[in-house]
mmCIF file of C-alpha atoms in Angstrom:
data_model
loop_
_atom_site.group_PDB
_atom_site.id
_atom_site.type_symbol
_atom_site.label_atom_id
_atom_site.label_comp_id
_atom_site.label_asym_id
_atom_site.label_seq_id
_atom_site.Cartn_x
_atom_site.Cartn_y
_atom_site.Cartn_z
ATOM 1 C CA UNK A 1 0.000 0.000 0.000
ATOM 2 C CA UNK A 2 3.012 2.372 0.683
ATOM 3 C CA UNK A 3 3.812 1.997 -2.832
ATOM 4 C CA UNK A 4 0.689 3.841 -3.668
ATOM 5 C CA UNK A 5 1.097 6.833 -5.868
ATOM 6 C CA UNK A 6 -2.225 8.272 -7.113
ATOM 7 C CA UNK A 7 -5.828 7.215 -6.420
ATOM 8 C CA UNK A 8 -8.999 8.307 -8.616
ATOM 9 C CA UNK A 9 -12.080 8.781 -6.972
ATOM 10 C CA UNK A 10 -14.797 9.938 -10.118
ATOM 11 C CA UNK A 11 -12.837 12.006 -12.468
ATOM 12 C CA UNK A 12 -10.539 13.328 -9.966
ATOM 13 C CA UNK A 13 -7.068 11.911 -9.383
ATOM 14 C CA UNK A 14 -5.505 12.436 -6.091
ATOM 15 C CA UNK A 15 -1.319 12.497 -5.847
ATOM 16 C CA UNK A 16 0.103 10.201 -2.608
ATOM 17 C CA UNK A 17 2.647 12.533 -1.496
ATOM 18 C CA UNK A 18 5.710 10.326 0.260
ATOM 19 C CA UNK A 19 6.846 12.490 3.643
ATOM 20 C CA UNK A 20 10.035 10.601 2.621
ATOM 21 C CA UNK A 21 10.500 10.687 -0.970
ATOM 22 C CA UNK A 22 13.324 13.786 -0.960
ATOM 23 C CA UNK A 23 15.212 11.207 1.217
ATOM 24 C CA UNK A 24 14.698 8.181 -0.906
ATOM 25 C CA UNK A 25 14.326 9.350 -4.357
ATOM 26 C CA UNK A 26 15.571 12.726 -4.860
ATOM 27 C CA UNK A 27 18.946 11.906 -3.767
ATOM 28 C CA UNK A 28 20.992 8.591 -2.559
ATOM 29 C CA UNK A 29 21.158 8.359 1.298
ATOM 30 C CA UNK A 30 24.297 7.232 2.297
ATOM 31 C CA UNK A 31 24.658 6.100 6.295
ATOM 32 C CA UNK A 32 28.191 8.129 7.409
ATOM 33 C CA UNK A 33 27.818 11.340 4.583
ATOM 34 C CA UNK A 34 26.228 14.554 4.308
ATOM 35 C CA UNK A 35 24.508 14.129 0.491
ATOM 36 C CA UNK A 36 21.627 16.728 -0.879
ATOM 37 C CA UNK A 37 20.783 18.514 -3.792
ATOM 38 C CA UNK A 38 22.621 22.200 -4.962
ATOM 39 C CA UNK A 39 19.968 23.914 -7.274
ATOM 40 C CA UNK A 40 21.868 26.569 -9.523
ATOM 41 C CA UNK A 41 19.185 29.132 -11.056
ATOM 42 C CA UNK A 42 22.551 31.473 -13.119
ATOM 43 C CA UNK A 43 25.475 30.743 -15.354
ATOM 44 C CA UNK A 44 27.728 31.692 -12.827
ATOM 45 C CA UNK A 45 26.800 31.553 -8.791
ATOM 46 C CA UNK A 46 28.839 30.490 -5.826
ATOM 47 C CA UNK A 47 27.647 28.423 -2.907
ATOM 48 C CA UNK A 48 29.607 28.564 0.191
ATOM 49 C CA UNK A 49 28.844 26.783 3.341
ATOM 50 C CA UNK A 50 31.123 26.575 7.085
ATOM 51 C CA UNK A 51 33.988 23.969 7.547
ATOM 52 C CA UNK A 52 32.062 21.137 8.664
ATOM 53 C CA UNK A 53 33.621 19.150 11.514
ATOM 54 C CA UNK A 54 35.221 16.096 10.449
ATOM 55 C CA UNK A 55 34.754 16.253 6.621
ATOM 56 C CA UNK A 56 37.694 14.699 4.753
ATOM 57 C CA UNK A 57 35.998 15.907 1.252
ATOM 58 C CA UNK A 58 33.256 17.410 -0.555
ATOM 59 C CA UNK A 59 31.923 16.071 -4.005
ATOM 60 C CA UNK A 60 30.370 19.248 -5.730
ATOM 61 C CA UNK A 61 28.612 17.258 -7.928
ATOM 62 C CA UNK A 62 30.275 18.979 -11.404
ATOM 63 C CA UNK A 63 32.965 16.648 -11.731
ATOM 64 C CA UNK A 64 35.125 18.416 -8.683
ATOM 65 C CA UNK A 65 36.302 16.534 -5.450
ATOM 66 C CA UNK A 66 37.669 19.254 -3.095
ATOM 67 C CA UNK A 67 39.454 17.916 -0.388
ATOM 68 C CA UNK A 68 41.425 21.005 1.391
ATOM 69 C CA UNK A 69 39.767 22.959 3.255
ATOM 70 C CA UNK A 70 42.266 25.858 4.227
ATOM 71 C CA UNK A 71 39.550 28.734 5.145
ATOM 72 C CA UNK A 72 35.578 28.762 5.925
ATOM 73 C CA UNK A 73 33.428 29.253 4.697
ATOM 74 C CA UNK A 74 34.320 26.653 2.218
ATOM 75 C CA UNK A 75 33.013 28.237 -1.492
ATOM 76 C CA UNK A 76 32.980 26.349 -4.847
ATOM 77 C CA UNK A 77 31.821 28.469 -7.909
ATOM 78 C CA UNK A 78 28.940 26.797 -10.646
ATOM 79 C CA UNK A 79 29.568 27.948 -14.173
ATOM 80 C CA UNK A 80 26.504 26.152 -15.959
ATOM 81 C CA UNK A 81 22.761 26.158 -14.172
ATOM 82 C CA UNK A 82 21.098 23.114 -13.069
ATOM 83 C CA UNK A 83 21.053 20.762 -10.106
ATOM 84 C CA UNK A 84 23.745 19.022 -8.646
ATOM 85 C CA UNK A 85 24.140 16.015 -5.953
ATOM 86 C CA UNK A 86 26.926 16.726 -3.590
ATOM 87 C CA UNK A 87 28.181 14.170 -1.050
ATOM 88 C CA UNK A 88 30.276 15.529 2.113
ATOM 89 C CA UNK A 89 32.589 12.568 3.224
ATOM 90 C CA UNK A 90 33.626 12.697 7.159
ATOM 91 C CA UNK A 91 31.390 14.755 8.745
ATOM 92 C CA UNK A 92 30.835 14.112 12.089
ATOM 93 C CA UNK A 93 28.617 17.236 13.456
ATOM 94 C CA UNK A 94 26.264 20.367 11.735
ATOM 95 C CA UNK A 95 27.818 22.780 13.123
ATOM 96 C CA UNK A 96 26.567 26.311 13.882
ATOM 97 C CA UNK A 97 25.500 27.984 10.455
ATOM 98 C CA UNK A 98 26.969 24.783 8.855
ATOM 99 C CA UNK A 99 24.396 25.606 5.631
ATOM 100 C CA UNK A 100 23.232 28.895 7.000
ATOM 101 C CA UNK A 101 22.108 31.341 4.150
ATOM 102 C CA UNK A 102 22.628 28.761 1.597
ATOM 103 C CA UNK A 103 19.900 29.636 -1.235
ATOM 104 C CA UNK A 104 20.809 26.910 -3.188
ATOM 105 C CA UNK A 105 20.357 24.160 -1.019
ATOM 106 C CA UNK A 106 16.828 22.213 -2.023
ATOM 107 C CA UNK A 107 17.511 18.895 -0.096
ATOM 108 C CA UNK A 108 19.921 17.512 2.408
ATOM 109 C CA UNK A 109 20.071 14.036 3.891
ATOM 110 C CA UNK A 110 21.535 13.807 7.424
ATOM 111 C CA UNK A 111 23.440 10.316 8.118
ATOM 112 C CA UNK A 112 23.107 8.705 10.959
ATOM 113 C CA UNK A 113 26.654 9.347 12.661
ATOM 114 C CA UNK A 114 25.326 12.854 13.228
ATOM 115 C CA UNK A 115 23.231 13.153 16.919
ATOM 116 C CA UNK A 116 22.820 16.977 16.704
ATOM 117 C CA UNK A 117 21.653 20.034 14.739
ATOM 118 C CA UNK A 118 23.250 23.075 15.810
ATOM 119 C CA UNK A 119 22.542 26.482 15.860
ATOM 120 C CA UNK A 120 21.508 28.328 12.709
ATOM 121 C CA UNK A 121 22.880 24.854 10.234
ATOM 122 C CA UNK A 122 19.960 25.560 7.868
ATOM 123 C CA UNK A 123 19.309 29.355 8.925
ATOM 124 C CA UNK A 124 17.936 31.194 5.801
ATOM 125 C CA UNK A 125 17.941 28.279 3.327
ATOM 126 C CA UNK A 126 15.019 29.616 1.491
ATOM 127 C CA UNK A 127 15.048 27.084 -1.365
ATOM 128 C CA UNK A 128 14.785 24.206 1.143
ATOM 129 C CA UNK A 129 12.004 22.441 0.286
ATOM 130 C CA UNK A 130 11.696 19.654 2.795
ATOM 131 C CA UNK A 131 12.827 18.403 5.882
ATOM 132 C CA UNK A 132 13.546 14.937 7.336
ATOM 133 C CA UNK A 133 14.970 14.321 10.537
ATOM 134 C CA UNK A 134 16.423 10.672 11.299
ATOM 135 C CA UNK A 135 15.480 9.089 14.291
ATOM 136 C CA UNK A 136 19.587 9.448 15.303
ATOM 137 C CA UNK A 137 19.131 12.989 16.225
ATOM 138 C CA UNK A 138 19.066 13.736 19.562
ATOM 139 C CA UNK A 139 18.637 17.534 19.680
ATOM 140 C CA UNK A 140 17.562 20.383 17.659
ATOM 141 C CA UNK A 141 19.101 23.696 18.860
ATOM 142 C CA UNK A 142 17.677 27.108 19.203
ATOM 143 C CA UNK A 143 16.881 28.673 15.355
ATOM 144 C CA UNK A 144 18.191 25.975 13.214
ATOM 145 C CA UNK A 145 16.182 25.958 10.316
ATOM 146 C CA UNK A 146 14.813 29.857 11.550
ATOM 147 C CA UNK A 147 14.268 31.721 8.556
ATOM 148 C CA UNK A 148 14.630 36.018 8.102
ATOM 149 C CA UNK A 149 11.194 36.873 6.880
ATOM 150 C CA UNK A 150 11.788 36.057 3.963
ATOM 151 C CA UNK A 151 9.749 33.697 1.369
ATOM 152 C CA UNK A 152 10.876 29.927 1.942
ATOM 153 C CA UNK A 153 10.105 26.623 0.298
ATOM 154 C CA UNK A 154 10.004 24.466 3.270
ATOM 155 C CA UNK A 155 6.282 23.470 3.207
ATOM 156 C CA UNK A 156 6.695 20.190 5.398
ATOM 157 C CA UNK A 157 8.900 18.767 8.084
ATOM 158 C CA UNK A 158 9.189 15.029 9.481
ATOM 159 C CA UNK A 159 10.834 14.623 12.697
ATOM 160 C CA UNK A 160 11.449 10.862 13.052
ATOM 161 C CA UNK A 161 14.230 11.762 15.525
ATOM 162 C CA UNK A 162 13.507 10.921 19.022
ATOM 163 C CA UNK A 163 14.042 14.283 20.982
ATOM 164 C CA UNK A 164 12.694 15.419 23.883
ATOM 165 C CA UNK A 165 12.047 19.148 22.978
ATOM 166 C CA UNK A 166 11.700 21.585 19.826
ATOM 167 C CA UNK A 167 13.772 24.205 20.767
ATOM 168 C CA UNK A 168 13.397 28.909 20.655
ATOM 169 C CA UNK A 169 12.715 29.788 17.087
ATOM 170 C CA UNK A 170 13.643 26.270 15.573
ATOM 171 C CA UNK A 171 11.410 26.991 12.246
ATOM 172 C CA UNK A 172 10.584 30.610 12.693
ATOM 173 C CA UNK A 173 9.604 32.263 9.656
ATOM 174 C CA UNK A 174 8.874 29.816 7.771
ATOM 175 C CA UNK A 175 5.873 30.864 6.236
ATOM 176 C CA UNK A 176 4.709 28.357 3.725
ATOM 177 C CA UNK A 177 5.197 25.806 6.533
ATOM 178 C CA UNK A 178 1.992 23.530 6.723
ATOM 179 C CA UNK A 179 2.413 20.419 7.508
ATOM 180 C CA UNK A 180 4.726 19.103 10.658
ATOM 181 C CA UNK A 181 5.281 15.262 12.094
ATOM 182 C CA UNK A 182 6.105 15.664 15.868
ATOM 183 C CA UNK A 183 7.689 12.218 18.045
ATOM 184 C CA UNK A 184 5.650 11.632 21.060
ATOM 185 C CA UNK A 185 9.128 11.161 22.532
ATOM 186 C CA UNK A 186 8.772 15.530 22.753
ATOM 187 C CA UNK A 187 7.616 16.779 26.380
ATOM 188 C CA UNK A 188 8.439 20.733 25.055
ATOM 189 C CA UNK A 189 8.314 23.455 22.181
ATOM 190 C CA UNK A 190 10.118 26.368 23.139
ATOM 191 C CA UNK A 191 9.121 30.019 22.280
ATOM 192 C CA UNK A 192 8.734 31.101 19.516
ATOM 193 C CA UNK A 193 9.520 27.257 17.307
ATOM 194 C CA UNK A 194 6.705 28.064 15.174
ATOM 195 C CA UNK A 195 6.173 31.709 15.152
ATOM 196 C CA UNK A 196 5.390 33.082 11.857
ATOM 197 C CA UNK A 197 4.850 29.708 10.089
ATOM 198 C CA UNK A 198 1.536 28.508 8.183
ATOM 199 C CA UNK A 199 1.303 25.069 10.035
ATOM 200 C CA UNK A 200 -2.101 23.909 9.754
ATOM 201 C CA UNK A 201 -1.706 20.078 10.388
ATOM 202 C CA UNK A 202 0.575 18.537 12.871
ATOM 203 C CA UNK A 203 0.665 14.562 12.641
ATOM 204 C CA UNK A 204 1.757 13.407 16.432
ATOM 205 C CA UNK A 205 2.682 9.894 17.147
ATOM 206 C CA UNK A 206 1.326 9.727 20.427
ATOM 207 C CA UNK A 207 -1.607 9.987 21.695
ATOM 208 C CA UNK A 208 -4.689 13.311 22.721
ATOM 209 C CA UNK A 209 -3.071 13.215 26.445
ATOM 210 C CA UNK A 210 0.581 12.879 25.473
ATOM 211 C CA UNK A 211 0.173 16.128 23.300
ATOM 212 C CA UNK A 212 -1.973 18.005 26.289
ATOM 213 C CA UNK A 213 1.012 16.975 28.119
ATOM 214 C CA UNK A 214 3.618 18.754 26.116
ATOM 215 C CA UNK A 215 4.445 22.276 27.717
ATOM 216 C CA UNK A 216 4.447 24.661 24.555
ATOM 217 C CA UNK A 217 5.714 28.222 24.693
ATOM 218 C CA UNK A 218 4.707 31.871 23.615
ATOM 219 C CA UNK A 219 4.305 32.549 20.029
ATOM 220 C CA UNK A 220 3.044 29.342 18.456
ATOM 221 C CA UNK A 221 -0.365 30.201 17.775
ATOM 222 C CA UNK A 222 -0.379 28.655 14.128
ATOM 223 C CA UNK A 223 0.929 24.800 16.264
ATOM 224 C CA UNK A 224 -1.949 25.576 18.868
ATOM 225 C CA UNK A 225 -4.686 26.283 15.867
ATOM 226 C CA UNK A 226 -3.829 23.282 13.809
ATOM 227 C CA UNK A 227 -5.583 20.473 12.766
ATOM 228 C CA UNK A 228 -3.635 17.494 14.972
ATOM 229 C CA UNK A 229 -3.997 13.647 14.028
ATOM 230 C CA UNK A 230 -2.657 11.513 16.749
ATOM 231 C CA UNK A 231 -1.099 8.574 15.873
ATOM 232 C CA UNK A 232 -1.649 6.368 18.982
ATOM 233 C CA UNK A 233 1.533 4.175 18.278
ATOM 234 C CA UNK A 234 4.236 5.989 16.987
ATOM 235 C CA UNK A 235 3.143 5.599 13.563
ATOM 236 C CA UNK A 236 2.804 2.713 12.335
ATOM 237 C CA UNK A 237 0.051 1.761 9.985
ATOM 238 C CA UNK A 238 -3.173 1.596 11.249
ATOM 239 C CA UNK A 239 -2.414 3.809 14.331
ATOM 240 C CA UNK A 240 -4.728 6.801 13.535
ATOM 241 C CA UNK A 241 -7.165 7.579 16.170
ATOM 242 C CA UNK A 242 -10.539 6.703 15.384
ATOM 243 C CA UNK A 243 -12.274 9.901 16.017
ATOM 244 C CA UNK A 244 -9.738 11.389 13.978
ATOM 245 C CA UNK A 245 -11.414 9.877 10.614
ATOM 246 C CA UNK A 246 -14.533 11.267 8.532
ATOM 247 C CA UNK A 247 -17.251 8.602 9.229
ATOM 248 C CA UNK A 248 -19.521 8.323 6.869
ATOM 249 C CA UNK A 249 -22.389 5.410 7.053
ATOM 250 C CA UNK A 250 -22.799 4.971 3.025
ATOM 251 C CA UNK A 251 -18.669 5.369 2.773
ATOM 252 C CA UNK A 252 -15.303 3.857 3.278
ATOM 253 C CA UNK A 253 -13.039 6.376 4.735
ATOM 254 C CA UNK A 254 -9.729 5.796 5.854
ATOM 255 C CA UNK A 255 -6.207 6.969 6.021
ATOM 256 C CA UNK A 256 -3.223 5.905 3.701
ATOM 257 C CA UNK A 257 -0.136 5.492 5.860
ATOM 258 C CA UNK A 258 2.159 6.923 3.077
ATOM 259 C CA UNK A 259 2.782 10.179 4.201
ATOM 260 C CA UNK A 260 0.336 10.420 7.649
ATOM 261 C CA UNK A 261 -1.723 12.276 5.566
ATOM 262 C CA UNK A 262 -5.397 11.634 5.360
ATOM 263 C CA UNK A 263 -7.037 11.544 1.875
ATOM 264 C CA UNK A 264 -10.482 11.279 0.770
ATOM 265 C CA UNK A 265 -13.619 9.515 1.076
ATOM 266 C CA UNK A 266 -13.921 7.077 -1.089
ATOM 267 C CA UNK A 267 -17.245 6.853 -3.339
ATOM 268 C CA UNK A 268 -18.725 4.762 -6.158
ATOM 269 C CA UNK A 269 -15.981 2.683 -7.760
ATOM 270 C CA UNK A 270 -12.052 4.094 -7.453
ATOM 271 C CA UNK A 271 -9.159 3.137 -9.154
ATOM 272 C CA UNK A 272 -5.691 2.875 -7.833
ATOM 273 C CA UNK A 273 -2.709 3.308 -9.789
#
């Protein structure tokens, strides 16, 4: 069923939209390196990002393997537009403003020898269009994906990690920021985490009481109006709380588990391609 990618109910088709798919499809995930996605919009633009602890090399994805690093930030110069995969060998920690103010960054995989996100590491990345966090990270710190006001990408975040707290400012300014997967392993959002976003849905795998439980600061109104699905056992399929679906007596309604996002009422006959 997770292989799901469109359903038709009538004459309307419906796209299955994979929480995962930047992570699995976009770009190879690779256990002990930093890989992601450089989109290049000119002829001719520079990304730069900090010296990243540990990193032995950096594969810009144009044919050049850099593997000094005398100064950060560390810069590498595009000379034709497109998108390129880049693969960071060694690192062993995000360090603060690792990718801060990197506009061309559109996707990032984080391996799993990295516990932490520091400070400002994807500050101001306003091309970033998605966010996965592995279950290996142990904490977020204060404004690390915070944007400055101005128009971002980022439209969805799934935290699979299993921290205890989403820290001051973490996604601030995000505004096209809908939809957000929280861990029931979190017990507290910290001022300001989702101040200025658009979040409207927030899938938590836990349960109603867990998320009353959860001690949320000032200036999160658009996490405190959202729709919230709790998924009663960390997420697995079939975990949805029951009051949480549409019933309908003539219907079949349901959730697909692809993405913890709940589709539509089925009617009449469907097909599923």
């Amino acid at each position: 069923m997770a292989d799901i990618k469109q359903i038709t109910v009538g004459s309307t088709t419906y796209n299955i939209v994979d929480e995962n798919a930047a992570r699995r499809t976009e770009i190879p995930y690779l256990e002990t390196d930093i890989t992601g996605v450089f989109e290049v919009t000119s002829t001719t633009l520079t990304v730069s990002i900090e010296k990243i602890t540990g990193m032995t090399s950096i594969n810009w994805g144009d044919g050049i393997n850099q593997t000094d690093f005398p100064t950060s930030p560390v810069s590498h110069t595009y000379s034709v537009a497109g998108t390129y995969n880049f693969v960071i060998k060694g690192a062993t920690e995000l360090n603060i403003g690792a990718f801060g103010n990197c506009d061309a960054l559109i996707y990032i995989n984080i391996p799993k020898n990295i516990t932490t996100i520091n400070q400002f590491a994807f500050a101001n990345c306003h091309s970033l269009k998605s966010v996965y966090i592995p279950e290996n990270i142990v904490s977020i710190n204060d404004s690390a994906f915070q944007g400055d006001g101005r128009p971002t990408a980022l439209e969805r975040v799934v935290i699979d990690a299993h921290i205890t707290s989403i820290n001051y400012s973490t996604f601030r300014y995000n505004s096209n920021l809908t939809t957000i997967t929280i861990p029931n392993s979190v017990t507290s959002i910290g001022d300001g985490a989702f101040d200025y976003t658009s979040v409207s849905k927030v899938y938590f795998k836990g349960t109603k009481a867990e998320w009353d439980a959860i001690s949320i600061g000032n200036g999160n109104e658009p996490l405190n109006t959202a729709t919230k699905y709790y998924l009663s056992d960390g997420g697995n399929s079939g975990s949805v709380v029951p009051e949480q679906i549409p019933h309908s007596e003539t219907d079949i309604t349901g959730v697909f588990d692809a993405s913890y996002e709940p589709l539509v009422t089925l009617k009449n006959l469907i097909s599923v391609t």
